[in-house]
mmCIF file of C-alpha atoms in Angstrom:
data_model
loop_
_atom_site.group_PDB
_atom_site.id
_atom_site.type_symbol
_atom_site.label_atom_id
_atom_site.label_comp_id
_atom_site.label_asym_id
_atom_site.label_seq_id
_atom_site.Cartn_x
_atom_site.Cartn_y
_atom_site.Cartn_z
ATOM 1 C CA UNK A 231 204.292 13.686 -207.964
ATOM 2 C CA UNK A 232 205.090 11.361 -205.337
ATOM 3 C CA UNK A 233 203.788 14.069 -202.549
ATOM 4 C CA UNK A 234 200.671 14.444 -203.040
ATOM 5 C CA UNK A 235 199.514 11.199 -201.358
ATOM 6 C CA UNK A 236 201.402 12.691 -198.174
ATOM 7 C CA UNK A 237 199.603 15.799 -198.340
ATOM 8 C CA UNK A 238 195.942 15.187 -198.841
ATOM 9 C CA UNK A 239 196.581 12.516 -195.630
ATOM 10 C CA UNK A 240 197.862 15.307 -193.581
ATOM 11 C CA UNK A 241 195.017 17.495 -194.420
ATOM 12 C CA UNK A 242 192.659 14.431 -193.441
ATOM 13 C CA UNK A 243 194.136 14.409 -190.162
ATOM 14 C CA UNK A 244 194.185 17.889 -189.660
ATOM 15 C CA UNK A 245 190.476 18.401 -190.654
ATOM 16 C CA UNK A 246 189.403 15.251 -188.272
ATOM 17 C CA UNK A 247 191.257 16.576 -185.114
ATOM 18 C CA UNK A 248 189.564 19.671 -185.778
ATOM 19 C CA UNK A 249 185.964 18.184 -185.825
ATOM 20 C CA UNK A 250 187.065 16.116 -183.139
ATOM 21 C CA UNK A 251 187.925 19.192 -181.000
ATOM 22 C CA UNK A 252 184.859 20.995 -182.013
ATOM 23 C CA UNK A 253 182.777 18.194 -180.707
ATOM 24 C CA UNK A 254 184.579 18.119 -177.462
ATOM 25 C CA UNK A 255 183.815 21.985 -177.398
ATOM 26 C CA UNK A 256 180.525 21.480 -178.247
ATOM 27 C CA UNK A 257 180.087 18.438 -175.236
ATOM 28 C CA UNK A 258 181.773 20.692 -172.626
ATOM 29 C CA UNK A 259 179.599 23.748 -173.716
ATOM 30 C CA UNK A 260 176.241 21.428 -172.930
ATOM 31 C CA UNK A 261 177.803 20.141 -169.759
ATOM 32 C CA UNK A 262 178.339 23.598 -168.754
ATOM 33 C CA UNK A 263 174.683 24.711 -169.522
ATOM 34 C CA UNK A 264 173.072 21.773 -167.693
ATOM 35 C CA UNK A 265 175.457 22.398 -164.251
ATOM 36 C CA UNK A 266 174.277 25.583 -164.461
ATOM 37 C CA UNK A 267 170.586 25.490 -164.852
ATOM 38 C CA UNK A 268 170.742 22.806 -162.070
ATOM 39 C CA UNK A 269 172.921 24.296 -159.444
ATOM 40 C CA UNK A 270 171.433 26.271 -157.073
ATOM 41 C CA UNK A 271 173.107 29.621 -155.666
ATOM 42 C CA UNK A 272 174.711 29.518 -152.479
ATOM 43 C CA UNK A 273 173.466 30.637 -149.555
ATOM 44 C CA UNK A 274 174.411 34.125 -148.050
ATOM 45 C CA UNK A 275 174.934 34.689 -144.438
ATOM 46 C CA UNK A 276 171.879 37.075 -143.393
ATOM 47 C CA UNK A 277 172.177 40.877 -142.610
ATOM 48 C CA UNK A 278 171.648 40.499 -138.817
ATOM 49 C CA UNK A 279 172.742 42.503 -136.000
ATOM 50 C CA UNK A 280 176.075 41.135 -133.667
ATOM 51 C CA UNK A 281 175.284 39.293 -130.655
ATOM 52 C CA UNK A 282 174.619 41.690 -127.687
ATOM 53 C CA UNK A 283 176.776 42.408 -125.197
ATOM 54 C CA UNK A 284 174.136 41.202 -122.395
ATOM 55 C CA UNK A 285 173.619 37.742 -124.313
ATOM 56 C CA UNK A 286 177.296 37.198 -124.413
ATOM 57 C CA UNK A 287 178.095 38.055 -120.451
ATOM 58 C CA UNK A 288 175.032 35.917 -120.257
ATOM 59 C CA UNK A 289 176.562 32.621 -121.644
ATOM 60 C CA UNK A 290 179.743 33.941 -119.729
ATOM 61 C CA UNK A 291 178.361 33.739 -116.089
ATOM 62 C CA UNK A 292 176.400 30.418 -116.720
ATOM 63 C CA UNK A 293 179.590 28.727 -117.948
ATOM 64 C CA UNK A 294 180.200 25.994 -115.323
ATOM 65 C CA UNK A 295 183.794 27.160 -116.229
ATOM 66 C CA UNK A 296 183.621 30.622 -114.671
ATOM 67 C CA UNK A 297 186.146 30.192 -111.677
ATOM 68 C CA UNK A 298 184.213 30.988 -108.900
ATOM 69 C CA UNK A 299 185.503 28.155 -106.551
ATOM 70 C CA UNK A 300 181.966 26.283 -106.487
ATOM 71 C CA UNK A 301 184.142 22.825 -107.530
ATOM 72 C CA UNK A 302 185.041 23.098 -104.015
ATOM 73 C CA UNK A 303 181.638 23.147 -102.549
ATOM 74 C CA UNK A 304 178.860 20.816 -102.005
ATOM 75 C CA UNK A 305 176.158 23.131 -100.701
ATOM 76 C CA UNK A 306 175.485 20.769 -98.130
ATOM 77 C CA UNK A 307 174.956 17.586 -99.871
ATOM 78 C CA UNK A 308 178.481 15.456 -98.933
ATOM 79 C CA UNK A 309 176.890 16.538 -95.085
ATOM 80 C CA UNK A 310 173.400 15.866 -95.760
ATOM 81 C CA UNK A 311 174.430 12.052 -97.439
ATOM 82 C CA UNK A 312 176.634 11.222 -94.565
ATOM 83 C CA UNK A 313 174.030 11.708 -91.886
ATOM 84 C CA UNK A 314 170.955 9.825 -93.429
ATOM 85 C CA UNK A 315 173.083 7.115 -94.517
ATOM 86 C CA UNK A 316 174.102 6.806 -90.852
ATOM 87 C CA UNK A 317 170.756 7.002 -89.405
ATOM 88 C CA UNK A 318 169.008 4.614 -92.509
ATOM 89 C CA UNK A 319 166.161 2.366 -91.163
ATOM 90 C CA UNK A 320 165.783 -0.918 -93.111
ATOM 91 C CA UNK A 321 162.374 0.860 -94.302
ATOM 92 C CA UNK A 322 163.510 4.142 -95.052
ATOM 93 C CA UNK A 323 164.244 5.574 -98.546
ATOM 94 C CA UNK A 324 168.038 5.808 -99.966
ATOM 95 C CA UNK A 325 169.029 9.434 -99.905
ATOM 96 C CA UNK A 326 169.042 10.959 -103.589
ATOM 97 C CA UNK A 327 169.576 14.311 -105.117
ATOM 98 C CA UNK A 328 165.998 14.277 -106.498
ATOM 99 C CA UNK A 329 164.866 14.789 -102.568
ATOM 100 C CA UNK A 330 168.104 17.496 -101.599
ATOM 101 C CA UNK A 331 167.476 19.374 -104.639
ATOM 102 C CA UNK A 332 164.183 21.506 -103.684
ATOM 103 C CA UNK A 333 165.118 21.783 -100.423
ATOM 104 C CA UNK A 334 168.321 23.286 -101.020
ATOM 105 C CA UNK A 335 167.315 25.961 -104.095
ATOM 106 C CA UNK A 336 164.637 27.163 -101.378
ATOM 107 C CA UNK A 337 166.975 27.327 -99.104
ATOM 108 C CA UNK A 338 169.353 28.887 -101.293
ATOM 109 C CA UNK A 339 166.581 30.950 -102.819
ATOM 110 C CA UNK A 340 164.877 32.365 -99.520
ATOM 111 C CA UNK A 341 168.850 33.694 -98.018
ATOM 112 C CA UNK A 342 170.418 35.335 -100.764
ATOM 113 C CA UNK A 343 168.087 35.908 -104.016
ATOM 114 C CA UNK A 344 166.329 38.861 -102.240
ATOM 115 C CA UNK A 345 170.265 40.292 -101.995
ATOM 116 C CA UNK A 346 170.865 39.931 -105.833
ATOM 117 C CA UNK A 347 167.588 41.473 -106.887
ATOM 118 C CA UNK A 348 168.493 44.649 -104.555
ATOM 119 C CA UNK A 349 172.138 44.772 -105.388
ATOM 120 C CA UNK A 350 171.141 44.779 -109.017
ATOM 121 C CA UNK A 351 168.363 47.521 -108.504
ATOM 122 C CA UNK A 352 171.059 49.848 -107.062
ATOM 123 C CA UNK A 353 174.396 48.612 -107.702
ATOM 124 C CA UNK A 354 175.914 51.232 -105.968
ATOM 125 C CA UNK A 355 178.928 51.512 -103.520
ATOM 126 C CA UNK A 356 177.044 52.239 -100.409
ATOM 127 C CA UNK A 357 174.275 49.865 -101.048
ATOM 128 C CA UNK A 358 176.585 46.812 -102.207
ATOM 129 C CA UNK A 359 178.315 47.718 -98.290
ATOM 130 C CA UNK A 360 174.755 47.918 -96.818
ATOM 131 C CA UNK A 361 173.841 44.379 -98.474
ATOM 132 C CA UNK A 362 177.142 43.045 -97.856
ATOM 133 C CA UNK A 363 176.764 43.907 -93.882
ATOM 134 C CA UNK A 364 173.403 42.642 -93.767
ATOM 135 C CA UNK A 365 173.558 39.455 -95.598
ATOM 136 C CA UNK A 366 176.862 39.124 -93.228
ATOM 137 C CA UNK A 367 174.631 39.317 -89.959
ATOM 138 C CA UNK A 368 172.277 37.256 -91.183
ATOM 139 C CA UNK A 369 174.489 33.653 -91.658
ATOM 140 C CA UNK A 370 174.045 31.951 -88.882
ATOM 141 C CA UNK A 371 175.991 29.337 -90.127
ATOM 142 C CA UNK A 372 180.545 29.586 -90.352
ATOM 143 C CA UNK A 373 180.702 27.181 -92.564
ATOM 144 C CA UNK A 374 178.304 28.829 -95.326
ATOM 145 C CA UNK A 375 179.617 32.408 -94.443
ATOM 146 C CA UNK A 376 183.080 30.763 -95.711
ATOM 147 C CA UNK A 377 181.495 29.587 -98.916
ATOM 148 C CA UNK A 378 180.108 32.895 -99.084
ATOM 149 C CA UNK A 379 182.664 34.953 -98.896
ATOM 150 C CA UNK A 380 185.409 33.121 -100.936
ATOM 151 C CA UNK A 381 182.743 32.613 -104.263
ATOM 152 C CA UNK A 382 182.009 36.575 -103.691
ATOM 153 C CA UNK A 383 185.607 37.711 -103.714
ATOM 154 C CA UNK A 384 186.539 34.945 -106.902
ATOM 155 C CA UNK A 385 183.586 36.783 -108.566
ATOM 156 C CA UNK A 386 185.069 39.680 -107.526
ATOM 157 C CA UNK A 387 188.639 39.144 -108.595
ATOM 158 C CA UNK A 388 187.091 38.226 -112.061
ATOM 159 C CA UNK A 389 185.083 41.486 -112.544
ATOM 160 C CA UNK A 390 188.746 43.357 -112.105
ATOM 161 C CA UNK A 391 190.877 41.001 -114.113
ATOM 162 C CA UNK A 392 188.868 40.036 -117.015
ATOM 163 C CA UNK A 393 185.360 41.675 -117.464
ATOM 164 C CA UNK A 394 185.832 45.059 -116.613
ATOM 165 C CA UNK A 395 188.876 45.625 -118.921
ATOM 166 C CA UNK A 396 186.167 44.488 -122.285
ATOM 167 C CA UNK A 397 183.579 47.139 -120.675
ATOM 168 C CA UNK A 398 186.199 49.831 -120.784
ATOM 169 C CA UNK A 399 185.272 52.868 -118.541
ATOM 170 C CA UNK A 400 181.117 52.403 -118.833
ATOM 171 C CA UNK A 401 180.432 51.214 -115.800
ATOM 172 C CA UNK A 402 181.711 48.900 -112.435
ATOM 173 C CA UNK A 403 182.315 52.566 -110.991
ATOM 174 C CA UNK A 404 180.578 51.148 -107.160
ATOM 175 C CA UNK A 405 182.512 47.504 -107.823
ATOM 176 C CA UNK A 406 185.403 49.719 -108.335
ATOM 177 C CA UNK A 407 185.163 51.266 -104.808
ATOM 178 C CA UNK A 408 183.740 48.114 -103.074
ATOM 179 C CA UNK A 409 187.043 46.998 -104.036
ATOM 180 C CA UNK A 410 188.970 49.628 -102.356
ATOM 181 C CA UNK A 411 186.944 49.068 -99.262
ATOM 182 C CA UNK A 412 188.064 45.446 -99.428
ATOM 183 C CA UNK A 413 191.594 46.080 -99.830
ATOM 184 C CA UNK A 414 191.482 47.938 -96.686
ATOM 185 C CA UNK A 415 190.982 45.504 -94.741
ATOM 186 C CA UNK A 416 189.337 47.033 -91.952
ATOM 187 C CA UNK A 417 186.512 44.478 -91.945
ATOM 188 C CA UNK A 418 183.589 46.874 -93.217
ATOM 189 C CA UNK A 419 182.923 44.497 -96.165
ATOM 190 C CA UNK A 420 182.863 40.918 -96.174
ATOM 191 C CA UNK A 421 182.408 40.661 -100.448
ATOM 192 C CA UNK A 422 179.459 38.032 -100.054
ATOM 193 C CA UNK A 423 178.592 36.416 -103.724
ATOM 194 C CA UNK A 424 175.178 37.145 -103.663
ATOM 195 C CA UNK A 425 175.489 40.897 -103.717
ATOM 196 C CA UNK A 426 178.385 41.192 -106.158
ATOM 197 C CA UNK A 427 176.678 38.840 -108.629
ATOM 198 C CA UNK A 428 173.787 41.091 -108.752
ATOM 199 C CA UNK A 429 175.821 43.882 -109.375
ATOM 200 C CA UNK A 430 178.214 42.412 -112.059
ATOM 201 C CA UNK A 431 174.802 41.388 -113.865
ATOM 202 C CA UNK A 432 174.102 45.126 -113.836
ATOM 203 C CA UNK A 433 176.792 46.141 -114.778
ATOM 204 C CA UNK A 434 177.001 43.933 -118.045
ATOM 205 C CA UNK A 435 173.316 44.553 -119.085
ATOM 206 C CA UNK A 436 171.734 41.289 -117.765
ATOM 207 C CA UNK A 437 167.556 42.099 -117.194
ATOM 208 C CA UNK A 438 166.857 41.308 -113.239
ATOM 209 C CA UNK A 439 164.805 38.407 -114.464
ATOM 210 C CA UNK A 440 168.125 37.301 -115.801
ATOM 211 C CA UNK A 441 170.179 37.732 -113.268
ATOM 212 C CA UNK A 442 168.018 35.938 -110.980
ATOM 213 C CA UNK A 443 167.544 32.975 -113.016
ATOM 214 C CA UNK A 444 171.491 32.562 -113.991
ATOM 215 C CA UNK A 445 172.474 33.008 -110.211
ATOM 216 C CA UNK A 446 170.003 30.122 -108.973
ATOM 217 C CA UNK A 447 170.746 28.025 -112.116
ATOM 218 C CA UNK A 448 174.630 28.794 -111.502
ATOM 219 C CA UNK A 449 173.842 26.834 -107.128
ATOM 220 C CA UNK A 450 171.917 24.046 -109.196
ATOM 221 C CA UNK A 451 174.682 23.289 -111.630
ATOM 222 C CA UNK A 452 176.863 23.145 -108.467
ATOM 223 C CA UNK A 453 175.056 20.931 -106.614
ATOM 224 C CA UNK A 454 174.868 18.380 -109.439
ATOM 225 C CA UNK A 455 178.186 18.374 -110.080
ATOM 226 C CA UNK A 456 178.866 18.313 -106.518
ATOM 227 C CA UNK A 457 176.562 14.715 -106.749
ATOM 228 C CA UNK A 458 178.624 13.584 -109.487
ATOM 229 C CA UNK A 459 181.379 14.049 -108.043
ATOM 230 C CA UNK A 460 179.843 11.729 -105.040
ATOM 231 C CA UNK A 461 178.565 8.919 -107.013
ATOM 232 C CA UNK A 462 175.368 9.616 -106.646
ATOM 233 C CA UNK A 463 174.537 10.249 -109.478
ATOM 234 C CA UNK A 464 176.085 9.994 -113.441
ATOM 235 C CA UNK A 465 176.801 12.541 -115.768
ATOM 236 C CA UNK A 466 174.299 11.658 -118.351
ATOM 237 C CA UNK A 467 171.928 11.441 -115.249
ATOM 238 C CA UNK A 468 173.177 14.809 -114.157
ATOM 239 C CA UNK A 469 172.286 16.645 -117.501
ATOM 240 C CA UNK A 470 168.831 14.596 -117.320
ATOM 241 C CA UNK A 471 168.172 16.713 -114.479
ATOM 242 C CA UNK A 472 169.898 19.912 -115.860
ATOM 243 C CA UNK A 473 167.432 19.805 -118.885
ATOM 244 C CA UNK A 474 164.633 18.795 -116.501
ATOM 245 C CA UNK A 475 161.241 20.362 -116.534
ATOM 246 C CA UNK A 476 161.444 20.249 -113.321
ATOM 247 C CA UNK A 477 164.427 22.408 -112.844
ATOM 248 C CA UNK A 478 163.153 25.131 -114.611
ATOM 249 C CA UNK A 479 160.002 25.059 -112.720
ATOM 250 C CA UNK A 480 162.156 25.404 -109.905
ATOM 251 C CA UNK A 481 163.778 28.642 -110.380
ATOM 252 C CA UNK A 482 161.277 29.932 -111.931
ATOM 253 C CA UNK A 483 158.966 29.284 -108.861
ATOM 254 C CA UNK A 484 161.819 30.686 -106.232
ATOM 255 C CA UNK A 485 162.245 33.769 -108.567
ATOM 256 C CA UNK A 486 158.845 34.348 -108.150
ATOM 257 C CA UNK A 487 158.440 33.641 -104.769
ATOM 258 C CA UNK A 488 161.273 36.178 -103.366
ATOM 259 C CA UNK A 489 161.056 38.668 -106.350
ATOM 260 C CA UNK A 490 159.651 41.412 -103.872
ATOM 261 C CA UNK A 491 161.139 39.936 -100.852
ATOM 262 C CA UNK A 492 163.088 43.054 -98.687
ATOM 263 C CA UNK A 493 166.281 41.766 -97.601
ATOM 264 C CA UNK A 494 165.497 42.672 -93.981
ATOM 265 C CA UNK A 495 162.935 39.516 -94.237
ATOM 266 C CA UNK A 496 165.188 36.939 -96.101
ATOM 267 C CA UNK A 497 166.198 34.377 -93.742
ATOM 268 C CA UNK A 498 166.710 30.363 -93.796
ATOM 269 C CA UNK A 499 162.939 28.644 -94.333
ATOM 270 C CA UNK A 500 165.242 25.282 -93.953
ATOM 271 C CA UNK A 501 166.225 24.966 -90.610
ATOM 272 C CA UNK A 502 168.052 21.824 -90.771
ATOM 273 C CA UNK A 503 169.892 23.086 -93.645
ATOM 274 C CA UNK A 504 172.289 24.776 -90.836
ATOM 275 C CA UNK A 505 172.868 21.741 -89.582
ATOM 276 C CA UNK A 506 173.865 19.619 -92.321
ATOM 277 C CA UNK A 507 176.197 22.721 -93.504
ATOM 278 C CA UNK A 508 177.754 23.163 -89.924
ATOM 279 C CA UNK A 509 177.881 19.352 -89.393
ATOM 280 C CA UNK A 510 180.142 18.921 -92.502
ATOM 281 C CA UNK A 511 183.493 19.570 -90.698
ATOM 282 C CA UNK A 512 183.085 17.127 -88.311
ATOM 283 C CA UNK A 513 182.232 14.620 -90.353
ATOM 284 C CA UNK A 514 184.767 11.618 -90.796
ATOM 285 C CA UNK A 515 186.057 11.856 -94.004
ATOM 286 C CA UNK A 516 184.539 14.538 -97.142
ATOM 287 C CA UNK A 517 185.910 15.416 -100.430
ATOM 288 C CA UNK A 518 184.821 19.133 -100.260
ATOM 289 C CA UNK A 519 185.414 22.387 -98.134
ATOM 290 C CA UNK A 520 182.089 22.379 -97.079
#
């Protein structure tokens, strides 16, 4: 019969798409094996604790972010540029940051440290209004009692508006108070940074060591942006000196030096520091408050 021919070359077909598709299973079985004996398993994240509340308030009050008011501030420097630069001998050395720096974190150091190291051993309400009176008395200068005072009560207005809310009702019981006393207005507290700082570090589980280090770190940062700011230096230059051996030396050496220090004997060991601080409003022209 004439159909036969037609069958037989269907069944051909048939029977070579079938080895045809068995071989293609076959290929794709092989591939399979060899991705898998070659792959290697992915990593898994490790069982590890959650980053601790002190380590994350750390990173929080080192952020040159933190809106203290410091941007406003030169600690001295704009003063201290304008009056060598005036009084330059053809022999004498350019003024530079590299020469204002230690003399400005021990001046820093030796007139408020000794206040954040007690206000952080008793963070209470009558000794952060003890501290704050003393520390008050002992500013000779009006111009650094300003800078003072408006950095403590920023400091202050961020412990009520945005950390104390994340602590919940653990702790800032003496900030809490302080603040009343402030609110008062009847001049018994002042809300100078150095106290309060020690306190909020306290309060958010910061080690004294830590506290120390992040406050004088946090007047260093300041300063070289401050020099930035006043061309005296770059910003690449400026983290240079951030990431500086030196630096770190630095603080660590002032830490060290006033750890034990009663604030009863804190005082200026710069003298002319006054100066260049009280000498900035007179000066002829400045880009900062003081």
């Amino acid at each position: 019969m004439s159909s036969h021919p037609n069958t037989t070359t269907s069944n051909c077909d048939n029977n070579d798409i079938e080895a045809e598709i068995a071989d293609l299973e076959r290929r794709l079985a092989e591939a399979k094996a060899k991705l898998s004996s070659s792959s290697k398993p992915l990593p898994t994240l490790p069982n590890k604790t959650p980053t601790s509340q002190a380590t994350h308030f750390l990173l929080l009050l080192s952020d040159s972010a933190l809106p203290l008011g410091s941007f406003a501030f030169s600690s001295g420097l704009e003063s201290y540029l304008a009056h060598h630069k005036a009084n330059l001998h053809p022999s004498s050395s350019r003024p530079s940051l590299s020469s204002f720096l230690p003399l400005s974190v021990s001046s820093y150091a030796s007139t408020t440290l000794p206040f954040v190291l007690a206000a952080h051993r008793d963070p209470s309400t009558s000794s952060l209004a003890y501290l704050d009176d003393t520390l008050d008395a002992s500013i000779i200068c009006t111009v650094g009692r300003r800078a003072s005072v408006a950095q403590g009560r920023a400091l202050l207005s961020i412990w009520e508006r945005s950390f104390s809310a994340s602590l919940g009702s653990t702790g800032g019981l003496g900030l809490g108070e302080y603040s009343a006393l402030l609110k008062r207005g009847d001049g018994k507290v002042s809300a100078h940074l150095a106290p309060l700082f020690g306190a909020v570090g306290r309060l958010v589980g910061l080690s004294l060591e830590q506290t120390a280090y992040v406050f004088m770190l946090g007047h260093v940062k300041a300063l070289v942006s401050a020099a930035v700011r006043a061309g005296v230096l770059g910003p690449y230059q400026a983290q240079k000196v951030l990431a500086g051996r030196e630096v770190r030396e630095l603080i660590g050496e002032v830490v060290e030096r006033e750890w034990e220090t009663e604030v009863e004997r804190a005082g200026q060991n710069v003298p002319v520091m006054d100066l260049w601080f009280g000498r900035h409003e007179v000066l002829y022209s400045r880009i900062f408050n003081s």
